[in-house]
Coordinates of N, CA and C in Angstrom, one line a residue:
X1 N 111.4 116.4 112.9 CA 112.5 115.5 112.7 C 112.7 115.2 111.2
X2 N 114.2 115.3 110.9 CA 114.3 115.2 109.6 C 114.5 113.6 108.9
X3 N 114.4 112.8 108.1 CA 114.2 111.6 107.9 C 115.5 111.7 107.1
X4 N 116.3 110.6 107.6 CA 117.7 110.0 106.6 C 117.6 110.1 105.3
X5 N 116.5 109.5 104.5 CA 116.4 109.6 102.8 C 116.1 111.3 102.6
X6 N 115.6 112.2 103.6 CA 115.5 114.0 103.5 C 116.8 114.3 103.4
X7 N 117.4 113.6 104.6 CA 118.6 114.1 104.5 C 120.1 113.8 103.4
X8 N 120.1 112.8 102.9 CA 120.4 112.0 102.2 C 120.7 113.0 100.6
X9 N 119.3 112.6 100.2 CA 118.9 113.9 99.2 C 119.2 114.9 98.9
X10 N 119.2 115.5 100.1 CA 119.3 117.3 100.4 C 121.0 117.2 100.3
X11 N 121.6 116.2 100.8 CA 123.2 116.2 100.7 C 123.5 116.4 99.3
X12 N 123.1 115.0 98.5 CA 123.2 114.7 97.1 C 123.0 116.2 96.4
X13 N 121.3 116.9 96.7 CA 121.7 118.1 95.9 C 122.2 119.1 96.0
X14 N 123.0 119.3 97.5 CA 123.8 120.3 97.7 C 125.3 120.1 96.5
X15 N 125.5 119.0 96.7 CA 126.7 118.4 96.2 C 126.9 119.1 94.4
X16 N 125.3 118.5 94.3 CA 125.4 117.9 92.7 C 124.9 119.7 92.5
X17 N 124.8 120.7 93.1 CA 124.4 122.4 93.0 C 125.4 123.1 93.0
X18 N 126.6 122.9 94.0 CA 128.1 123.1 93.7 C 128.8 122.7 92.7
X19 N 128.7 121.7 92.0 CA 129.1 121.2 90.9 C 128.8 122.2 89.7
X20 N 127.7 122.1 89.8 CA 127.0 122.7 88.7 C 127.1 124.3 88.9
X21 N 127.8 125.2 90.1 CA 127.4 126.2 89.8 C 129.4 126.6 89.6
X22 N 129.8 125.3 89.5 CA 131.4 125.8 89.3 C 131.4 125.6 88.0
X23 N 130.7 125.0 87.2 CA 130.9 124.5 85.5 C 131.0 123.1 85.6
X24 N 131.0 122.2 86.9 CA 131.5 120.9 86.4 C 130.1 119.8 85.7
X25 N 128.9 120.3 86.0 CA 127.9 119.8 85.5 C 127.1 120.6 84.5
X26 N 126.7 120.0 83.6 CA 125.5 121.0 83.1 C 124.3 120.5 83.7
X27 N 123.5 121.5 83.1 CA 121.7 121.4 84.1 C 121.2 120.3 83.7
X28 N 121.3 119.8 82.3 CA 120.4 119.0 81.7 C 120.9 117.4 82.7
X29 N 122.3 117.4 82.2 CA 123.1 116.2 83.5 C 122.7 116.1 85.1
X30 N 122.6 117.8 85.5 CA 122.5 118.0 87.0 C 121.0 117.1 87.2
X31 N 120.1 117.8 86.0 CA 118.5 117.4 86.4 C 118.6 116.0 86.7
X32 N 119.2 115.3 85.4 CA 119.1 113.8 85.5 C 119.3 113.0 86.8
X33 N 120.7 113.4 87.1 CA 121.5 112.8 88.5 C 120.4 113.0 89.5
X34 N 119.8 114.5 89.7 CA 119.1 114.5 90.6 C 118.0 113.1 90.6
X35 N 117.5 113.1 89.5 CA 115.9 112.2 89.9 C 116.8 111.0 89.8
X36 N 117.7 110.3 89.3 CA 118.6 109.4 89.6 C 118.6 109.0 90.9
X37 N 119.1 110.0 91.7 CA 119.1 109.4 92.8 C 118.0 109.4 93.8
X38 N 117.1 110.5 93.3 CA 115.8 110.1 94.1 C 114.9 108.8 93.8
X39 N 115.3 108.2 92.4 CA 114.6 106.9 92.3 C 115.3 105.6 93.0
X40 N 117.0 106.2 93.4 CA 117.6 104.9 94.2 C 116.9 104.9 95.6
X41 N 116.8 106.5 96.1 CA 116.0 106.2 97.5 C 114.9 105.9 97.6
X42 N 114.2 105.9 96.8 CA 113.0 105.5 96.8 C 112.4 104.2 96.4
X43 N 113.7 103.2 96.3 CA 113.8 101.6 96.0 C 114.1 101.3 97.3
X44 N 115.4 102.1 97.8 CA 115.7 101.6 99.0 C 115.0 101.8 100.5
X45 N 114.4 102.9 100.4 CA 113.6 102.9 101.3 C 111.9 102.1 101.4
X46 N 111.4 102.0 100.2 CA 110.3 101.2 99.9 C 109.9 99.4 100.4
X47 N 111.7 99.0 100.1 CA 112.0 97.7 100.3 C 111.3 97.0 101.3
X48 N 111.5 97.3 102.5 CA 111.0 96.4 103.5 C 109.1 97.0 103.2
X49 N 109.1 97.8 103.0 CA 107.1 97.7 102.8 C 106.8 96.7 102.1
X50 N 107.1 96.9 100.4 CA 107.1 96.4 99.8 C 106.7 94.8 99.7
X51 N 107.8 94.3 100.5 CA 108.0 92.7 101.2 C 106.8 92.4 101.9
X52 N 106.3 93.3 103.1 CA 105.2 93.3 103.9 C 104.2 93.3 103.1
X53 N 103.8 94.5 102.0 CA 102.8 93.9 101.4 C 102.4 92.8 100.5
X54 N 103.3 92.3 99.6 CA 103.6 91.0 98.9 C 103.2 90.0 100.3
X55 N 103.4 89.5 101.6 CA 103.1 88.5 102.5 C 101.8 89.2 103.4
X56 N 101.2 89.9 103.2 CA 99.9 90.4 103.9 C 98.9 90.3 102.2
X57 N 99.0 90.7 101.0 CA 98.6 90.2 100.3 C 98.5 89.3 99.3
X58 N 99.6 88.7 99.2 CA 99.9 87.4 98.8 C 99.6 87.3 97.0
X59 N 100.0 88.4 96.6 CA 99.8 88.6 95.2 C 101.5 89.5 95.0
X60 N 101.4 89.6 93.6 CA 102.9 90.2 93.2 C 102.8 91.9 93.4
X61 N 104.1 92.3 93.7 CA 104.1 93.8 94.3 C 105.0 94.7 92.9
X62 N 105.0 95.3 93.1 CA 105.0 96.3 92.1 C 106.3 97.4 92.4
X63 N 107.2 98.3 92.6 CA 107.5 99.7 92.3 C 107.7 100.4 91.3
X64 N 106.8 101.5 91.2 CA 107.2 102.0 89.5 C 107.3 103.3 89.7
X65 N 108.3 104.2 88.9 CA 108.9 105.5 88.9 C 108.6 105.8 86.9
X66 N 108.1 107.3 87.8 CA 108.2 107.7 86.3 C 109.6 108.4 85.2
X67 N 108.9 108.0 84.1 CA 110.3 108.8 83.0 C 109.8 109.2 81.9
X68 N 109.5 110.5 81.9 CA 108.8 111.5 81.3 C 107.5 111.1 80.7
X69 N 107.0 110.4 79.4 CA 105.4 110.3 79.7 C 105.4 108.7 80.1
X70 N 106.4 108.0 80.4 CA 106.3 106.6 80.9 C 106.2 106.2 82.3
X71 N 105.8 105.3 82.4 CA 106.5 104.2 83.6 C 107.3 103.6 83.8
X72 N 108.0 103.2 85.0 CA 108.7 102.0 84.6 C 109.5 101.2 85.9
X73 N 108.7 100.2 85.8 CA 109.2 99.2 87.2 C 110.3 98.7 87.5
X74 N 110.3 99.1 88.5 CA 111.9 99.2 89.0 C 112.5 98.2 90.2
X75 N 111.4 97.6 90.8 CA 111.2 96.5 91.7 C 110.0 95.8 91.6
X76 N 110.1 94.4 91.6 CA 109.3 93.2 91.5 C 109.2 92.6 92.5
X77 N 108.4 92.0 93.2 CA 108.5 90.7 94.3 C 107.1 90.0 94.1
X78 N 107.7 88.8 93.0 CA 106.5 88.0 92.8 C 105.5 86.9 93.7
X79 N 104.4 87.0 93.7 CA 103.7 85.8 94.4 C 104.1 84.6 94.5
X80 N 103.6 83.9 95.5 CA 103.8 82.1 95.2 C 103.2 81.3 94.3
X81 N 101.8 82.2 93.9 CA 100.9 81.4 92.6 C 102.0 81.3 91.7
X82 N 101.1 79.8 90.8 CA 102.0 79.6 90.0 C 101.4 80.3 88.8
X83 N 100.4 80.7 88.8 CA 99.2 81.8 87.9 C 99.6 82.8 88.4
X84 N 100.8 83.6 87.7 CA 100.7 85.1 87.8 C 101.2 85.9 86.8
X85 N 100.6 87.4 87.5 CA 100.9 88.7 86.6 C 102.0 88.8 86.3
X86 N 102.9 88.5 85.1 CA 104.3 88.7 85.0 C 104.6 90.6 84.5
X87 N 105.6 91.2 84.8 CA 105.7 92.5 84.6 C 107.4 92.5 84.5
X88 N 108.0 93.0 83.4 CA 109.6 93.2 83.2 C 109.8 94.3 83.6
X89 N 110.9 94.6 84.4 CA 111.5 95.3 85.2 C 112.3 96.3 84.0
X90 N 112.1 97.5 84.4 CA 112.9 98.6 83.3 C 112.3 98.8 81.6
X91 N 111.0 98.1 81.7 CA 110.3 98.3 80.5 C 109.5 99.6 80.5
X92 N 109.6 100.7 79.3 CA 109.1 101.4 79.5 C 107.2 101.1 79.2
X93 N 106.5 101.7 79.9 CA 104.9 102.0 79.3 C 103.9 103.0 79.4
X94 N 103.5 103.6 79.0 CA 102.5 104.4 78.8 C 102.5 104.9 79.6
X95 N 101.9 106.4 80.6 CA 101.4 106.8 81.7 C 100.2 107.1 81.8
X96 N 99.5 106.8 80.5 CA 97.6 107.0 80.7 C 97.2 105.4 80.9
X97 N 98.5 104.7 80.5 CA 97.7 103.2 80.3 C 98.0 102.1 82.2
X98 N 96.7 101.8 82.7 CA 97.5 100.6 83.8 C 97.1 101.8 85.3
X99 N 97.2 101.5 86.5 CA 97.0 101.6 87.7 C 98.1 102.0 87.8
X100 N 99.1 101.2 88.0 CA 100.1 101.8 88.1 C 100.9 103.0 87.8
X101 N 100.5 103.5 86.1 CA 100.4 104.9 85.2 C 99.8 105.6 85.9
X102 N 98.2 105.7 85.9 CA 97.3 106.6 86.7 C 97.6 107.0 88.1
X103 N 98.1 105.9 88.9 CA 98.5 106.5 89.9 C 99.4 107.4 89.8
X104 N 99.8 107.9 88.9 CA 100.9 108.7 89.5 C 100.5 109.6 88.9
X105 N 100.2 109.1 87.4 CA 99.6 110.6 86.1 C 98.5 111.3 87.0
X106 N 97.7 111.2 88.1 CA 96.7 111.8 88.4 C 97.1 112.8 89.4
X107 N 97.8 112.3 90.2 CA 99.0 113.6 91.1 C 99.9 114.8 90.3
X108 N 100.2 114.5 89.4 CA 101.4 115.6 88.9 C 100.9 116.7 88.6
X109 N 101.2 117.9 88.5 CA 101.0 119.6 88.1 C 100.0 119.3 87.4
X110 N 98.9 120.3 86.9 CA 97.9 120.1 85.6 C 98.6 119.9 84.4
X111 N 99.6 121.1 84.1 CA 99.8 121.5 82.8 C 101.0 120.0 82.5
X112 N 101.3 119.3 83.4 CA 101.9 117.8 83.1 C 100.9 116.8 82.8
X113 N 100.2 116.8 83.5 CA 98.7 116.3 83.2 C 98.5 115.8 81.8
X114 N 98.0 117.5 81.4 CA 97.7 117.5 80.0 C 98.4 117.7 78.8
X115 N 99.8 117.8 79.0 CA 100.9 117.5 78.1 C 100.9 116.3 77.8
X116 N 100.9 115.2 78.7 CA 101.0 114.1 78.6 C 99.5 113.4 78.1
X117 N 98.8 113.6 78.4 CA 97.4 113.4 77.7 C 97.2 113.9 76.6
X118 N 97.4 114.7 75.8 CA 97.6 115.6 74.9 C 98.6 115.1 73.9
X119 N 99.4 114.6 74.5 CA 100.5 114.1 73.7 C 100.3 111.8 73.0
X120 N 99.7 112.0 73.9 CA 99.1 110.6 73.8 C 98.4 110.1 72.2
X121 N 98.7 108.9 71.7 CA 98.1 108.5 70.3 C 96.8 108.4 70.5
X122 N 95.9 109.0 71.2 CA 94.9 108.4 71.4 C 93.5 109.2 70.8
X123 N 91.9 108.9 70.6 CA 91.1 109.7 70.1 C 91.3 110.7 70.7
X124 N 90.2 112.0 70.8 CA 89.5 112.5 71.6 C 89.1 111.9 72.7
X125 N 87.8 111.0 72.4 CA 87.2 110.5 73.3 C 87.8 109.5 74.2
X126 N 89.2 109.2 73.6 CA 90.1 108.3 74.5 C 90.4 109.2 75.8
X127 N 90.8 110.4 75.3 CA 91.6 111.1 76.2 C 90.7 111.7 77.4
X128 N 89.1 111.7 76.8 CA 88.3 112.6 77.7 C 87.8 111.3 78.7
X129 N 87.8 110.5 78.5 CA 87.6 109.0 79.4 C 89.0 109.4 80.6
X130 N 90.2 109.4 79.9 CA 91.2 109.2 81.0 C 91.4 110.6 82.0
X131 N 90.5 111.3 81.4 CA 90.8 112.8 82.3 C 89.9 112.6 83.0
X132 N 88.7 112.0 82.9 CA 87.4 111.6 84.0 C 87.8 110.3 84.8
X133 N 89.0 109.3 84.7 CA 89.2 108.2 85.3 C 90.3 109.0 86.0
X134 N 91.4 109.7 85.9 CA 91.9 110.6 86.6 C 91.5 111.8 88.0
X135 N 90.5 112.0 87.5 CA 89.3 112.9 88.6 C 89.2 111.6 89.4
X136 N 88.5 110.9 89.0 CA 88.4 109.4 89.8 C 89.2 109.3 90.8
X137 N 90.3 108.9 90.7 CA 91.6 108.7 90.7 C 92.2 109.1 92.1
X138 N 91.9 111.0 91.9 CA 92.3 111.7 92.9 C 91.3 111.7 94.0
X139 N 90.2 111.9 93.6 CA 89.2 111.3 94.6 C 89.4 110.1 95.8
X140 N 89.8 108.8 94.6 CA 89.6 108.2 95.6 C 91.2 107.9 96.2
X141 N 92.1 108.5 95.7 CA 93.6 108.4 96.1 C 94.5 107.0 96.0
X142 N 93.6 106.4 94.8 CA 94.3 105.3 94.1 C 93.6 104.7 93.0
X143 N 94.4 103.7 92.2 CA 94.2 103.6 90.8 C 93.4 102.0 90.6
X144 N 92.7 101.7 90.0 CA 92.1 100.4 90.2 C 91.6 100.5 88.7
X145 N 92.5 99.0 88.0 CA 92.4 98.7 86.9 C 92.4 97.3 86.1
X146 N 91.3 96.9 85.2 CA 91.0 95.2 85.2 C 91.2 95.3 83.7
X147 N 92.3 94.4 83.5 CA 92.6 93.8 81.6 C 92.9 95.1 81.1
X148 N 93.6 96.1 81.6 CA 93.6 97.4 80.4 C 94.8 96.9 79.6
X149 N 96.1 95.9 80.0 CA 97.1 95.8 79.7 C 97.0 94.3 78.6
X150 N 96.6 93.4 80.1 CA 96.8 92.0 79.8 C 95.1 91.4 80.5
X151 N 94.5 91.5 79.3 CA 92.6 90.7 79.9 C 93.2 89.3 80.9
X152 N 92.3 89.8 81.5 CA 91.8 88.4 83.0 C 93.0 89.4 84.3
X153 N 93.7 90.3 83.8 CA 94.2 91.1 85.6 C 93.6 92.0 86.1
X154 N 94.5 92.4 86.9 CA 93.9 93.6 87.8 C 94.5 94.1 88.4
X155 N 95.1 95.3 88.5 CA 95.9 96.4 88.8 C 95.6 97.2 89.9
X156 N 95.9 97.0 91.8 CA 95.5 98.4 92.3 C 96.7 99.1 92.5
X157 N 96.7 100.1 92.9 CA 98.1 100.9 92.8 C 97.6 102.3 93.8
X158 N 98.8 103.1 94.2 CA 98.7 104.3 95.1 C 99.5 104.9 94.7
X159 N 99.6 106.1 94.9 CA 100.9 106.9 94.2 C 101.7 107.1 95.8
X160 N 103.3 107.3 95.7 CA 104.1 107.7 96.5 C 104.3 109.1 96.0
X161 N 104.9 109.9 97.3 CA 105.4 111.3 97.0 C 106.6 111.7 98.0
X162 N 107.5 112.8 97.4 CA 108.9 112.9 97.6 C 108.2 113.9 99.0
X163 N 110.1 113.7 99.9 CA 109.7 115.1 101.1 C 108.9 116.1 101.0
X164 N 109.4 116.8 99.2 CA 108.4 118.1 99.1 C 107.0 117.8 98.6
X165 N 106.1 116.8 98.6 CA 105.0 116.5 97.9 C 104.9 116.0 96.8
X166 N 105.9 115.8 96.1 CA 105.8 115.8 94.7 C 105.6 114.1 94.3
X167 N 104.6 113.6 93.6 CA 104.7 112.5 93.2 C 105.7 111.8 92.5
X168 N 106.2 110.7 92.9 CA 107.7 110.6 92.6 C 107.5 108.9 92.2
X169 N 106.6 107.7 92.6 CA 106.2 106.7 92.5 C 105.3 106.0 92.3
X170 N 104.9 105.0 92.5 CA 103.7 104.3 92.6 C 103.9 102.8 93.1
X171 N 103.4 102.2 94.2 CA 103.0 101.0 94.7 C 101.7 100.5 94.2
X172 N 102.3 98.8 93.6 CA 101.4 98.3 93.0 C 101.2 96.7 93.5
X173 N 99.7 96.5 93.6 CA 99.4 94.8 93.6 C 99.0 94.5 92.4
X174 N 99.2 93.8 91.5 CA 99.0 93.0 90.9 C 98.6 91.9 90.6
X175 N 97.3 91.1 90.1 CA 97.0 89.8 90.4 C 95.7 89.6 89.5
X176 N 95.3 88.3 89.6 CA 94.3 88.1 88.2 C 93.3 88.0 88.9
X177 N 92.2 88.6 87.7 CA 90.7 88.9 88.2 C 90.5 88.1 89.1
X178 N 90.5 86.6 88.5 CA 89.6 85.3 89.3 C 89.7 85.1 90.8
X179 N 90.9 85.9 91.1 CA 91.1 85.9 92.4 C 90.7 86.9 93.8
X180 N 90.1 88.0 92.6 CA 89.8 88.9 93.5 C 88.4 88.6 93.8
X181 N 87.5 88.9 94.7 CA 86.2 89.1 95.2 C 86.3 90.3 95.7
X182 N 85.3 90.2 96.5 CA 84.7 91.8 96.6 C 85.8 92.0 98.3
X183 N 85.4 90.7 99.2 CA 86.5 91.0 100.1 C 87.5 91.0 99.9
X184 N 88.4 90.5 98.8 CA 89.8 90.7 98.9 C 90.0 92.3 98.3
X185 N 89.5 92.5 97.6 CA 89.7 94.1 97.1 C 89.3 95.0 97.9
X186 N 88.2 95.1 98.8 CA 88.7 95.8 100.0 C 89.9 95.8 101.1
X187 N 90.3 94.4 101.0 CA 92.0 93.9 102.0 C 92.5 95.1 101.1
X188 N 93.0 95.0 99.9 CA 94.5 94.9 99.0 C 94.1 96.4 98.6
X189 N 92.8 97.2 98.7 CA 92.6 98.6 98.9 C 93.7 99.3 99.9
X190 N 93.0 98.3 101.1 CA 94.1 99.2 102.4 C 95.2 99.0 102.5
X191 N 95.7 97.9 101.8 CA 96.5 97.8 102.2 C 97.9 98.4 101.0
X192 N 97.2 98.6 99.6 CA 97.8 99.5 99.3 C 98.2 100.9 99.6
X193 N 97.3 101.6 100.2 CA 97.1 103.2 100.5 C 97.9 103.1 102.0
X194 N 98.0 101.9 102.8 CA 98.9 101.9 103.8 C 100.2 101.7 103.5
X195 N 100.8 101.1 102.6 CA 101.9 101.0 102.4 C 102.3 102.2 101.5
X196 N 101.4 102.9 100.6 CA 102.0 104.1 99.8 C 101.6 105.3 101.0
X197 N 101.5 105.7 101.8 CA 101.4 106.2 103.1 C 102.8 106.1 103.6
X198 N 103.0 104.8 104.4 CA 104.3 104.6 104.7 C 105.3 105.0 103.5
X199 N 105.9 104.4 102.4 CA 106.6 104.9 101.9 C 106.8 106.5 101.5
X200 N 106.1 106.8 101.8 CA 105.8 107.8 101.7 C 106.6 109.1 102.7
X201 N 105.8 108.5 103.8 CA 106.7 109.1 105.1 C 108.5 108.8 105.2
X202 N 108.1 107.7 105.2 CA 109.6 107.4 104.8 C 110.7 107.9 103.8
X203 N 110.5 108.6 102.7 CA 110.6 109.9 102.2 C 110.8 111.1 102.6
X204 N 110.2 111.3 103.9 CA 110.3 112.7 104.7 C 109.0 113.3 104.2
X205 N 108.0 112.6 104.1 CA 106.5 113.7 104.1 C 105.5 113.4 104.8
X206 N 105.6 113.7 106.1 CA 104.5 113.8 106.8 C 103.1 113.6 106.5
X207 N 102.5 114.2 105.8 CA 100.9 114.5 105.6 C 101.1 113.8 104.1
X208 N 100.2 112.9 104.2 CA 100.0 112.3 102.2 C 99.2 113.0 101.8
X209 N 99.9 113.3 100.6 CA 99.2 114.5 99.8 C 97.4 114.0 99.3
X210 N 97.8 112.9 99.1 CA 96.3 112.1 98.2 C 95.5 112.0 99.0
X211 N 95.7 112.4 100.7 CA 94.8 112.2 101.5 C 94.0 113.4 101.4
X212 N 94.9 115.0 100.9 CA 94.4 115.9 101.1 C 93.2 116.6 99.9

C-alpha cells in the first residue's frame, strides 16, 4: 500500500519533471522545489507524533531538516517547565554540532559524511572525535548529547527517512540535565526511536533504515 505523503510527493515530482523537461524550470530551481516540498510533508505528517511525544515525555520536541551542511528546526512544541531548552525555529546550525545534527549527519551517503566533516572549522582531532561519535551514532540508531550547545542540556534525537530511505529529518527531545536520571533516559530513548519509526512510516518506508 502506497501512503498519501508517497503519493503526494511522487505527484509533486511528476509535475515539477514536466516542467523542467519543457524549459519551464531549471535543475538548480527543480532540485530546490523538490526538497521544499518534501520538508512541508514531513512537518505535516510528523505533527500529530510530535504532540504525542511532547505529552508522553513532557520535555520540549524538536523537528529538524537539513540544508546543506546545517540544520534547521522547523517545528517546536515546548514543555510546561518553566526551566526550559529554548531553540529558534529556522536558525541555521552546524551538522557536526548537537543530537539533533548527528542524527542525521550519521545516516547520509559517506562521501556526504565527509564533505561535511571535512569542510568543518574544526582540528583534526575535532573531526576524528565526530567520525567515532558518528559510528556511535549508527550503532545505536540515535544521537544523545549533554551541553555541546548550551552547558546544563541534553539532546536525544533519531533520524527520520523519506519513502526511498534517504535521511530527510530528525526528531528531537530536548531538556536539562537535572532532569534526566538514568530512568528517564531510557523512557525518552524509546520513545524517541518510536516516534522517528513512525514518522517515518508515515513517509512511505516501511523498514527503518537505522534499524538495519
Amino acid at each position: 500500500m502506497v501512503s498519501n505523503t508517497n503519493q503526494s510527493v511522487e505527484r509533486a515530482a511528476l509535475i515539477l519533471k514536466t516542467l523542467s523537461e519543457h524549459g519551464s524550470l531549471g535543475f538548480g530551481l527543480l532540485e530546490m522545489t523538490a526538497k521544499w516540498l518534501e520538508q512541508i510533508e514531513v512537518r505535516r505528517v510528523a505533527l500529530p507524533t510530535l504532540r504525542r511525544l511532547r505529552h508522553d515525555s513532557g520535555e520540549t520536541i524538536a523537528l529538524n531538516i537539513r540544508d546543506r551542511d546545517c540544520r534547521i528546526t522547523v517545528e517546536r512544541i515546548d514543555t510546561a517547565f518553566e526551566v526550559r531548552f529554548m531553540i529558534n525555529l529556522g536558525h541555521p546550525l552546524p551538522m557536526y554540532l548537537g543530537a539533533a545534527s548527528t542524527s542525521i549527519l550519521a545516516f547520509l551517503p559517506e562521501d556526504e559524511i565527509e564533505g561535511i566533516v571535512e569542510r568543518a572549522p574544526l582540528s583534526l582531532q575535532a573531526k576524528k572525535r565526530i567520525r567515532r561519535n558518528l559510528a556511535n551514532i549508527r550503532e545505536q540508531g540515535l544521537a544523545d548529547s549533554s551541553g555541546e550547545r548550551v552547558p546544563g542540556t541534553r539532546a536525544i534525537s533519531a533520524p527520520i527517512f523519506n519513502f526511498d530511505g534517504a535521511v530527510v529529518a530528525s526528531v528531537c527531545v530536548l531538556t536539562l540535565q537535572s532532569r534526566m536520571d538514568k530512568k528517564k533516559v531510557s523512557k525518552v530513548y524509546g520513545l524517541v526511536k518510536e516516534a522517528a519509526k513512525e514518522i517515518t512510516n508515515a513517509m512511505g518506508c516501511e523498514a527503518y533504515p537505522a534499524d538495519q
